[in-house]
Tab-separated table of C-alpha atoms in Angstrom:
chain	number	residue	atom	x	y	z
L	1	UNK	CA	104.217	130.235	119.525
L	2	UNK	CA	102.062	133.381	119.497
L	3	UNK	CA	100.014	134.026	117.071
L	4	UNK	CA	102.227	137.652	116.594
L	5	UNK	CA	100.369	138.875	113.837
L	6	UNK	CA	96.814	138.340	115.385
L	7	UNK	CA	97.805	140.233	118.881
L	8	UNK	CA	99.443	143.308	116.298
L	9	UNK	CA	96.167	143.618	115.001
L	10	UNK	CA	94.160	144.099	118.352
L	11	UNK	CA	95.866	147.371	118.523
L	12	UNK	CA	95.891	148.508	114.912
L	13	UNK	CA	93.424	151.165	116.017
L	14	UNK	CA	95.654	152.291	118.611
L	15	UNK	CA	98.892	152.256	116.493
L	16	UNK	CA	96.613	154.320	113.914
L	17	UNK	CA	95.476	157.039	116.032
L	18	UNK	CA	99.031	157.667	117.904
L	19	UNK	CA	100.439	158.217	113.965
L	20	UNK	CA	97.779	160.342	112.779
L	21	UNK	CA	98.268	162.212	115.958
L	22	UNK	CA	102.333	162.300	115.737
L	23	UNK	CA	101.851	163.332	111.676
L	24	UNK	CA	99.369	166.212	112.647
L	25	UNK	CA	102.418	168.093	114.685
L	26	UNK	CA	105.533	166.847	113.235
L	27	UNK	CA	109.152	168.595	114.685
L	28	UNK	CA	112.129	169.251	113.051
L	29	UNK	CA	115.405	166.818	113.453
L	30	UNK	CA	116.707	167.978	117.324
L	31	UNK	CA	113.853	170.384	117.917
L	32	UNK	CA	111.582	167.350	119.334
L	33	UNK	CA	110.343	168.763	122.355
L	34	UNK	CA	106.474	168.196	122.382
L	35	UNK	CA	107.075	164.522	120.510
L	36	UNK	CA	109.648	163.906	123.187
L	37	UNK	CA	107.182	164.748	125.581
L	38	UNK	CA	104.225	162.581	124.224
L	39	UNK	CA	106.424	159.231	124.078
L	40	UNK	CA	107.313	160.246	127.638
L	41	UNK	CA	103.383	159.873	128.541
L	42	UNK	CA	102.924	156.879	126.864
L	43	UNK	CA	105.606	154.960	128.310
L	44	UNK	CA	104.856	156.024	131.625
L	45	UNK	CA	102.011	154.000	131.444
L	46	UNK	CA	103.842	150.766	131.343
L	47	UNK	CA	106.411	148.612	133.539
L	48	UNK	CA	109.618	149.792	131.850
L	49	UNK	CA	112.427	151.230	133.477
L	50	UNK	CA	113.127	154.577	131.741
L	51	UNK	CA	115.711	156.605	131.048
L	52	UNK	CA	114.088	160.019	129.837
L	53	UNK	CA	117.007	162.252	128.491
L	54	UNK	CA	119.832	160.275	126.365
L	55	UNK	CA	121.511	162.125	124.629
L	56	UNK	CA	119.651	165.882	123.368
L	57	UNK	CA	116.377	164.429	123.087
L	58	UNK	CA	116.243	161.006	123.399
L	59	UNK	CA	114.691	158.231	125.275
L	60	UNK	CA	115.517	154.321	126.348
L	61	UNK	CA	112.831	152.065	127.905
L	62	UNK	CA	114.183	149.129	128.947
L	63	UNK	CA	111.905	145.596	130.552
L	64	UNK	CA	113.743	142.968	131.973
L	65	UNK	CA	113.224	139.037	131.804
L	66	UNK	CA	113.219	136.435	134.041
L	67	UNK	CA	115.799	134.049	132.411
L	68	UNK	CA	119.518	134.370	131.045
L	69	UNK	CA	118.580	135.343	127.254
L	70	UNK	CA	120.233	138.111	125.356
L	71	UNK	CA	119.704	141.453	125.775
L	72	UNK	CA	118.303	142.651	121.868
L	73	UNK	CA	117.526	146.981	121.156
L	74	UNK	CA	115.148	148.088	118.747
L	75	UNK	CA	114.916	151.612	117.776
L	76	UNK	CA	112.946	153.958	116.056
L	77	UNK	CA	112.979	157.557	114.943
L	78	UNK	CA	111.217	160.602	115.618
L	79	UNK	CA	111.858	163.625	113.353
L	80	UNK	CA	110.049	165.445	110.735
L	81	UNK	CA	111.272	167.823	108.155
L	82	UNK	CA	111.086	170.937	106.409
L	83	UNK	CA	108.479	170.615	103.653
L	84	UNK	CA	104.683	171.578	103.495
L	85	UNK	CA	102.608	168.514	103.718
L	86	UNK	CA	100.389	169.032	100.528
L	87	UNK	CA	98.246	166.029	101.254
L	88	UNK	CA	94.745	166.372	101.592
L	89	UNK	CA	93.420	164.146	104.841
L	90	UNK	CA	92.281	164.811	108.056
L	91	UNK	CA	95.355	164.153	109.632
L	92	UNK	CA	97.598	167.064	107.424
L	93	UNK	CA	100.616	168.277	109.180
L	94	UNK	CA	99.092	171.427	111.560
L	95	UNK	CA	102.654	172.943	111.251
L	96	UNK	CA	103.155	175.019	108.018
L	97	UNK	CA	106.588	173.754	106.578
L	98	UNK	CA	106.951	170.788	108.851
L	99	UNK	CA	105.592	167.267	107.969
L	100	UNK	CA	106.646	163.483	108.581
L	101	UNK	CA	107.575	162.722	104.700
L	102	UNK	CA	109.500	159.605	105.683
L	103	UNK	CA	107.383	157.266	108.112
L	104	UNK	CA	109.096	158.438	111.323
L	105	UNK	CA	105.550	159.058	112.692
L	106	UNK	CA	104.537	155.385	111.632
L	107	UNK	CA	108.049	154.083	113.280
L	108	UNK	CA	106.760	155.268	116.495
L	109	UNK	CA	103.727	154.508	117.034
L	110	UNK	CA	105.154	150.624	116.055
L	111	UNK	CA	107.441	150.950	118.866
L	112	UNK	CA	105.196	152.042	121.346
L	113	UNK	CA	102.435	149.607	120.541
L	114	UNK	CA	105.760	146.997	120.783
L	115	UNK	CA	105.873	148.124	124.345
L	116	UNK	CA	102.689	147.442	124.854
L	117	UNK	CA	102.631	143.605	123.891
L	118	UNK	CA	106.052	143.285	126.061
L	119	UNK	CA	104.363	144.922	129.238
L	120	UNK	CA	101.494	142.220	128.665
L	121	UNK	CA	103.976	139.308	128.086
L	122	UNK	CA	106.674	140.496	130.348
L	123	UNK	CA	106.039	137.104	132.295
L	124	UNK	CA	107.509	135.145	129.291
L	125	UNK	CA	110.841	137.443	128.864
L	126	UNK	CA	113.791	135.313	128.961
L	127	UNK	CA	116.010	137.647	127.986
L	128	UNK	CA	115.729	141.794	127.933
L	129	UNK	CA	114.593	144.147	125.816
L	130	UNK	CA	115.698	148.181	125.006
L	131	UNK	CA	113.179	150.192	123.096
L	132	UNK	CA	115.548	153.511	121.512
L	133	UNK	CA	113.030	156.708	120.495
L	134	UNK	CA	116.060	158.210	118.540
L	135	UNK	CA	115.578	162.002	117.641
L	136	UNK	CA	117.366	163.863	114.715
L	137	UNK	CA	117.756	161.187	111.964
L	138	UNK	CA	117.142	163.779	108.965
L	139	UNK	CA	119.983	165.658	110.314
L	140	UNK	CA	123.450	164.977	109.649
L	141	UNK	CA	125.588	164.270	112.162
L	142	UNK	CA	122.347	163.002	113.395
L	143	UNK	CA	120.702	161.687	116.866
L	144	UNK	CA	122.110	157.823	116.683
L	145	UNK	CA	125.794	159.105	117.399
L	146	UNK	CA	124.973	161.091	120.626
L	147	UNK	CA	122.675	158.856	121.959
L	148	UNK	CA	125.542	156.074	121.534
L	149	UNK	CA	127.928	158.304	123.095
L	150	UNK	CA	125.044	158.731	126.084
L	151	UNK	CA	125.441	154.886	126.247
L	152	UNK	CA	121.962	153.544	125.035
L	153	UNK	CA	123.824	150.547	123.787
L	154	UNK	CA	125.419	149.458	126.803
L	155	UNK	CA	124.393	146.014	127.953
L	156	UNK	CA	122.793	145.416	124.578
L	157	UNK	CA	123.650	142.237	122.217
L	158	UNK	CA	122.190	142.903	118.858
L	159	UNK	CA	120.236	145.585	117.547
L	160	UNK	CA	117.614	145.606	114.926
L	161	UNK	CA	115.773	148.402	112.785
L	162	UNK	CA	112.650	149.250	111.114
L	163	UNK	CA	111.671	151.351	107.792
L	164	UNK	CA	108.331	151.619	106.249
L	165	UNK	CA	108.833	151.973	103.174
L	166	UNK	CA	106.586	153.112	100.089
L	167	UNK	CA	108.514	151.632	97.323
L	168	UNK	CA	107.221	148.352	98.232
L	169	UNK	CA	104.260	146.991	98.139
L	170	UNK	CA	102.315	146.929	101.615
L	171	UNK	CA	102.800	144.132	104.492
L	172	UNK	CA	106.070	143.216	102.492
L	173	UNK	CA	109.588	142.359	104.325
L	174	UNK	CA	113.115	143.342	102.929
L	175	UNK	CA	116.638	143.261	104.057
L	176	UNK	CA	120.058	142.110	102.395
L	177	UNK	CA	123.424	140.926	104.316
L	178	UNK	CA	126.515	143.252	104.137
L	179	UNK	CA	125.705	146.792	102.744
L	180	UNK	CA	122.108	147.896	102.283
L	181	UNK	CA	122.706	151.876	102.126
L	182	UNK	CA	124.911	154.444	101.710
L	183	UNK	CA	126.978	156.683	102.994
L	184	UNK	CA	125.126	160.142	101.899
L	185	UNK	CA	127.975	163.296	101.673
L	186	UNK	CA	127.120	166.444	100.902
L	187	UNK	CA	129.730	169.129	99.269
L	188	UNK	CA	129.876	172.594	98.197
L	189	UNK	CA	131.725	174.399	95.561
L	190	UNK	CA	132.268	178.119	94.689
L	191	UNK	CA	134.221	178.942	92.245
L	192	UNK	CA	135.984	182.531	91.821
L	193	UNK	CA	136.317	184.191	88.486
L	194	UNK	CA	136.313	187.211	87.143
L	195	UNK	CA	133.082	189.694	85.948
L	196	UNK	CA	132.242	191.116	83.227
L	197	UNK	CA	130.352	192.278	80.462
L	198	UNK	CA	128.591	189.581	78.576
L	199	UNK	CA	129.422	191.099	75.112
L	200	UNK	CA	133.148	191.034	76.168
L	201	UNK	CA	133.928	187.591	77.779
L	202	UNK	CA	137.672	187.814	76.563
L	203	UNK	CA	138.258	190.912	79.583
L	204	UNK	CA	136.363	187.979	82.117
L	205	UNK	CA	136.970	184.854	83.818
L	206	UNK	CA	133.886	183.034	83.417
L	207	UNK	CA	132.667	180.733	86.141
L	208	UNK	CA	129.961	179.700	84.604
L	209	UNK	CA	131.664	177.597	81.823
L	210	UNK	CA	134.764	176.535	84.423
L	211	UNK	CA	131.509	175.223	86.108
L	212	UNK	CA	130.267	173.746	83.536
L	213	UNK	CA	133.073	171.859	82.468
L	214	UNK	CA	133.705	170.515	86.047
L	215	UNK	CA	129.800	168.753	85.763
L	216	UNK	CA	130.427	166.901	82.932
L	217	UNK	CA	134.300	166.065	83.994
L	218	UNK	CA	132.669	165.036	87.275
L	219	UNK	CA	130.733	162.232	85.849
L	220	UNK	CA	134.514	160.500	84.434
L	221	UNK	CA	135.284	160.110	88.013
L	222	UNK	CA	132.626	157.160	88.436
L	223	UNK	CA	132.624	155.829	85.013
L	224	UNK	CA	136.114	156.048	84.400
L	225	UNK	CA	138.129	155.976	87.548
L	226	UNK	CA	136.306	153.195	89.177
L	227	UNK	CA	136.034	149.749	88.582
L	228	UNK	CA	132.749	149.353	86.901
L	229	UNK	CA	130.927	147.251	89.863
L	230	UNK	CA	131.846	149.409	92.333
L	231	UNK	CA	128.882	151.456	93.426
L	232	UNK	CA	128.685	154.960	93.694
L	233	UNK	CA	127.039	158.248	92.555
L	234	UNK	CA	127.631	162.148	92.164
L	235	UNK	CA	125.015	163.980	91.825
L	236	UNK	CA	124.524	167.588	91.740
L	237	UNK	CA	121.214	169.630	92.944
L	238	UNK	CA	122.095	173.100	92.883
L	239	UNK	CA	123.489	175.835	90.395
L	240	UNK	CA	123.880	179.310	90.610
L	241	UNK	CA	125.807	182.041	89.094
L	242	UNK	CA	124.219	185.843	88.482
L	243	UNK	CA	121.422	187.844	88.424
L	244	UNK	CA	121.402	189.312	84.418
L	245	UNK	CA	121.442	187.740	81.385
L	246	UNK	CA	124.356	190.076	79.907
L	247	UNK	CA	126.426	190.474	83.026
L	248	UNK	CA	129.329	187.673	83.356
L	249	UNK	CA	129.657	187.175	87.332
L	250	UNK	CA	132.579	186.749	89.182
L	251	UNK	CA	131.257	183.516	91.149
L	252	UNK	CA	129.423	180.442	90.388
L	253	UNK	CA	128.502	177.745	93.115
L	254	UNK	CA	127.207	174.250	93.242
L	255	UNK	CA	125.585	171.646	95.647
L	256	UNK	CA	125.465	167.974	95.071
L	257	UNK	CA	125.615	164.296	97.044
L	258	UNK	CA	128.329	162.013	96.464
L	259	UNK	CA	127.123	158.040	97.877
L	260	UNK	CA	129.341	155.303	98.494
L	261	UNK	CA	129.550	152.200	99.954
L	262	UNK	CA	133.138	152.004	101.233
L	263	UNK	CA	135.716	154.551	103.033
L	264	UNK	CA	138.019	153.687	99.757
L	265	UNK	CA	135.620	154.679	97.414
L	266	UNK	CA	134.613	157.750	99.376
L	267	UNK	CA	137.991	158.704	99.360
L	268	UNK	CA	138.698	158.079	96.010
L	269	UNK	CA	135.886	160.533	94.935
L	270	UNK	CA	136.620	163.160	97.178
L	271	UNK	CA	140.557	163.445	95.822
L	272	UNK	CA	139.596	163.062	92.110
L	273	UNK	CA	136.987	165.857	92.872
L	274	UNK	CA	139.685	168.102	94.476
L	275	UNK	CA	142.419	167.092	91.956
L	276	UNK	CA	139.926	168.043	89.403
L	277	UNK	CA	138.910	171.507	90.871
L	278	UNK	CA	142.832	171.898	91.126
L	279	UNK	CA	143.397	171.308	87.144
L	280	UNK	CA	140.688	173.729	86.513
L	281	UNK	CA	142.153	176.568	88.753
L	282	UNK	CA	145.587	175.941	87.430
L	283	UNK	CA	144.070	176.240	84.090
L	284	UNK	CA	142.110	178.967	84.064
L	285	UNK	CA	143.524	181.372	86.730
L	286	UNK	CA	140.439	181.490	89.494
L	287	UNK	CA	140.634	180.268	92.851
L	288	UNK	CA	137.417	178.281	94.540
L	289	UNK	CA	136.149	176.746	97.981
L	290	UNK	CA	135.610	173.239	98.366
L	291	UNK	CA	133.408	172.071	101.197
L	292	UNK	CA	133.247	168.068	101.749
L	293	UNK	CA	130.348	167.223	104.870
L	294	UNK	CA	130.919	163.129	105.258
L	295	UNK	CA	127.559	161.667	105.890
L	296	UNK	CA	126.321	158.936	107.826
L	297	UNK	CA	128.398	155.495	107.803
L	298	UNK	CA	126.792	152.810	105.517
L	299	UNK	CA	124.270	150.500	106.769
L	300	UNK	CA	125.524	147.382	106.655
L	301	UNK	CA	123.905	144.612	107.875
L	302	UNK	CA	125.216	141.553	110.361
L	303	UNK	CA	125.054	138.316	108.674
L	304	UNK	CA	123.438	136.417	111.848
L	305	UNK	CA	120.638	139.016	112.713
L	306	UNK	CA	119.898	139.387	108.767
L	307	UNK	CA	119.333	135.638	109.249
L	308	UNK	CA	116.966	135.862	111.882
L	309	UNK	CA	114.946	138.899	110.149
L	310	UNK	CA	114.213	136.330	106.978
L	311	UNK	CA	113.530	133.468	109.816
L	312	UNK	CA	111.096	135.802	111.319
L	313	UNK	CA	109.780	136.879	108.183
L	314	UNK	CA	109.325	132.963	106.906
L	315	UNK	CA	107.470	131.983	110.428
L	316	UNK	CA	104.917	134.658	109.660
L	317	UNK	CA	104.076	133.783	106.961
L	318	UNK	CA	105.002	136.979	105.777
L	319	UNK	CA	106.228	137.969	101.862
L	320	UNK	CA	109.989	138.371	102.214
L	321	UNK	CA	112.524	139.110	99.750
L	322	UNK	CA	116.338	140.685	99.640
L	323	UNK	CA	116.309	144.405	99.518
L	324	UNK	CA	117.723	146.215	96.671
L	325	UNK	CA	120.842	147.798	97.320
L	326	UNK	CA	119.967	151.486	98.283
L	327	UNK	CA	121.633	154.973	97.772
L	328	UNK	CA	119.914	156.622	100.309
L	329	UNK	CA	121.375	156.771	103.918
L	330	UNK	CA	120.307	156.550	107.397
L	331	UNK	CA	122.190	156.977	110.621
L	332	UNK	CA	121.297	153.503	112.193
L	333	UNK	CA	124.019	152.743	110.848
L	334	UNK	CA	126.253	153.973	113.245
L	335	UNK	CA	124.269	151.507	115.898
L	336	UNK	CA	125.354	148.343	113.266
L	337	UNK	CA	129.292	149.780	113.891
L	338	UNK	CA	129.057	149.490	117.768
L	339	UNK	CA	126.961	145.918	117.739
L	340	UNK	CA	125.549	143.058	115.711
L	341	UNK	CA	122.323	143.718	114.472
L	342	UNK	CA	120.090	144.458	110.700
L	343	UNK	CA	117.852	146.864	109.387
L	344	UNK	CA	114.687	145.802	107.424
L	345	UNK	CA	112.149	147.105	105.514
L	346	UNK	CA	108.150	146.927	105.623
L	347	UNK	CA	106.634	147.747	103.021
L	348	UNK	CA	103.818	150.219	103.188
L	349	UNK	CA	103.153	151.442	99.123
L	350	UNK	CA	99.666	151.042	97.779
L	351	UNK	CA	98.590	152.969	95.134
L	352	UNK	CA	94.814	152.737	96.072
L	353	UNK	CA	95.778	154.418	99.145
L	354	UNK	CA	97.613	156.447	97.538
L	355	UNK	CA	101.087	155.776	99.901
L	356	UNK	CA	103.616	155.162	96.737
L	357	UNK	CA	104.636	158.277	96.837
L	358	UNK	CA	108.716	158.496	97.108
L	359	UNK	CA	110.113	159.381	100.672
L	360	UNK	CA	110.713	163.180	101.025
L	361	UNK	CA	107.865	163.674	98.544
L	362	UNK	CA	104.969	166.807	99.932
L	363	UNK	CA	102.326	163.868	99.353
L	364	UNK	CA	103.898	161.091	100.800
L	365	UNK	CA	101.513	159.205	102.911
L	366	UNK	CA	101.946	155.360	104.050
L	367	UNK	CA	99.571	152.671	103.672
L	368	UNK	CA	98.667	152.735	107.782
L	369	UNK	CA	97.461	148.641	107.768
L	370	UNK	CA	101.825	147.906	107.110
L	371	UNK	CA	102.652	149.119	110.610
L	372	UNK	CA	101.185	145.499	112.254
L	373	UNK	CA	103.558	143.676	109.993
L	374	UNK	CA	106.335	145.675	111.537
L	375	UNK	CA	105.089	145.528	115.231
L	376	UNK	CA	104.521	141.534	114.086
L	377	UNK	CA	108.390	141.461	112.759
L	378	UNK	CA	109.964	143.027	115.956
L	379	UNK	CA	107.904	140.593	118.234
L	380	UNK	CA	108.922	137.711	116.056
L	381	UNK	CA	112.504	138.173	116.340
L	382	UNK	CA	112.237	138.539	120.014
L	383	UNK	CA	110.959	134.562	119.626
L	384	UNK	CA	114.076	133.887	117.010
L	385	UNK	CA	116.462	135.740	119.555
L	386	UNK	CA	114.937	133.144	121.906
L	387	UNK	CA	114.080	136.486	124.140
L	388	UNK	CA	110.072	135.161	124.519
């Protein structure tokens, strides 16, 4: 067996540079057109066979072995998104507003130094591999559902995903059988009331408190519809109602996340939402708008390839342990609902580096020595896959 971690480290340089580079002019989710471009060039460079357009903006490399093993994807992301990159290091986003504040850059630059080590050991393939560069993950519907449609997956037998990640500490390995994250919805609410004068609130219909009272209801839908270890969470992030402070308006609104785990709980929370909004029109005579986005599917990981992620991890050597179960989202997910496969996590947080910052955060950095214990991981599992 190859020493994995040893030949990851050779091109640590490499991986660095192409992630500074990618983090300097990050692109927002489906408006990849340079990035596009630049994996383009690199891949070019090696013996893959390529398909450059799959769905809007992404790419499939594909290398074929010698020998009747399986056929096993790995994909990474692309995108960027819309917050100022308030980091102070030579490699600050150029683009005001724009910056990689979730590790897509880093997920990149793993992948192509992956395709590196498979055009030098290309003799050894027993099976084939299929490299995805997926655009538009921060975006909801997102890039993985196009590019599935576009057929990336076909002839593929398992698929498995990376994310650094800075809530663990660097050069660790995470991942958990079944569900690992959520499905992330989005809603919006308006309600319709009527305005007034704030010294005579008996001539109005005031949003505000109707809105108010449909917060604090909201939480009863979790805590008291539910059974208690079934996981999910409402949350709400936005609030707004009027301009004065003696002017009752005629509309409030509100913007929140709902996350869930299951269809049936999703569901449930939408119609105990609605039901709710119902009860408080009926009540109070105003009318209101109820907008329900679903989000990504949950991931949820394939007992076999989870399997072979701790195997992998455990052969390296590596610090592994199950994954706490996650509220966030991510659209590989919708890859784990067409074929086998797991997601894992590297861990890239060190507070001397200052990389703990959370994901989304204007100073989020990673620690850039993780991203060989990722490159390791993916070549590993192409050895527990019995691919090399």
């Amino acid at each position: 067996m190859k020493d994995w971690f040893q030949l990851a480290r050779n091109y640590e340089a490499d991986m660095i540079e192409i992630r500074r580079y990618l983090h300097q002019y990050p692109e927002l989710s489906f408006q990849e057109v340079h990035t596009h471009h630049f994996i383009l060039q690199e891949l070019r460079k090696l013996d893959f066979e390529i398909n450059p357009r799959v769905g809007k903006n992404g790419i499939t490399a594909t290398i074929k072995g010698h020998g009747d093993g399986p056929t096993i994807a790995f994909r990474a992301d692309f995108d960027a998104l819309p917050i100022q990159d308030m980091k102070e290091t030579s490699y600050k986003s150029k683009v005001p507003g724009v910056m990689h504040a979730c590790g897509h850059d880093g997920h990149t630059a793993i992948l192509l130094i992956v395709a590196r080590l498979l055009h030098e050991h290309k003799a050894q393939l027993k099976g084939n591999v299929v490299l995805i560069f997926q655009y538009g993950e921060e975006l909801n519907p997102g890039g993985a559902t196009e590019m599935i449609q576009d057929n990336c997956l076909e002839g593929v037998d398992r698929i498995y995903g990376n994310h650094l990640w800075s809530g663990y500490p660097t050069g660790t390995i995470h991942t958990r059988n079944g569900a690992m994250m959520a499905s992330p919805d989005e809603f919006n609410i308006t309600l319709h009331g009527k305005g007034g004068h704030g010294a005579k609130p008996h001539e109005t219909i005031d949003p505000i408190v109707i809105l108010a009272e449909f917060v604090l209801s909201a939480q009863k839908i979790v805590s008291r519809t539910l059974d208690p270890v079934t996981e999910a969470v409402i949350s709400f992030g936005s609030i707004h109602a009027g301009d004065a402070d003696n002017v009752i308006p005629d509309k409030a609104t509100l913007r929140g996340t709902v996350r869930t785990f299951s269809p049936e709980t999703q569901q449930h929370v939408y119609h105990k939402m609605d039901k709710l909004l119902q009860g408080l029109a009926l009540a109070n005579d105003i009318t209101y708008e109820f907008e329900y986005d679903k989000g990504y599917l949950p991931v949820y990981n394939h007992e076999a390839p989870y399997e072979k992620i701790k195997t992998a991890a455990n052969e390296l050597n590596f610090r592994y342990q199950d994954a706490d179960l996650m509220m966030v989202g991510e659209d590989f997910s919708h890859y784990l609902h067409v074929r086998p496969g797991a997601f894992f996590l590297t861990g890239c947080g060190n507070a001397q580096k200052e990389s703990t910052w959370p994901h989304h955060s204007p100073k989020f950095d990673i620690d850039e020595s993780a991203m060989k214990y990722a490159v390791s991981m993916f070549m590993k599992i192409l050895e527990v896959e019995k691919v090399l």
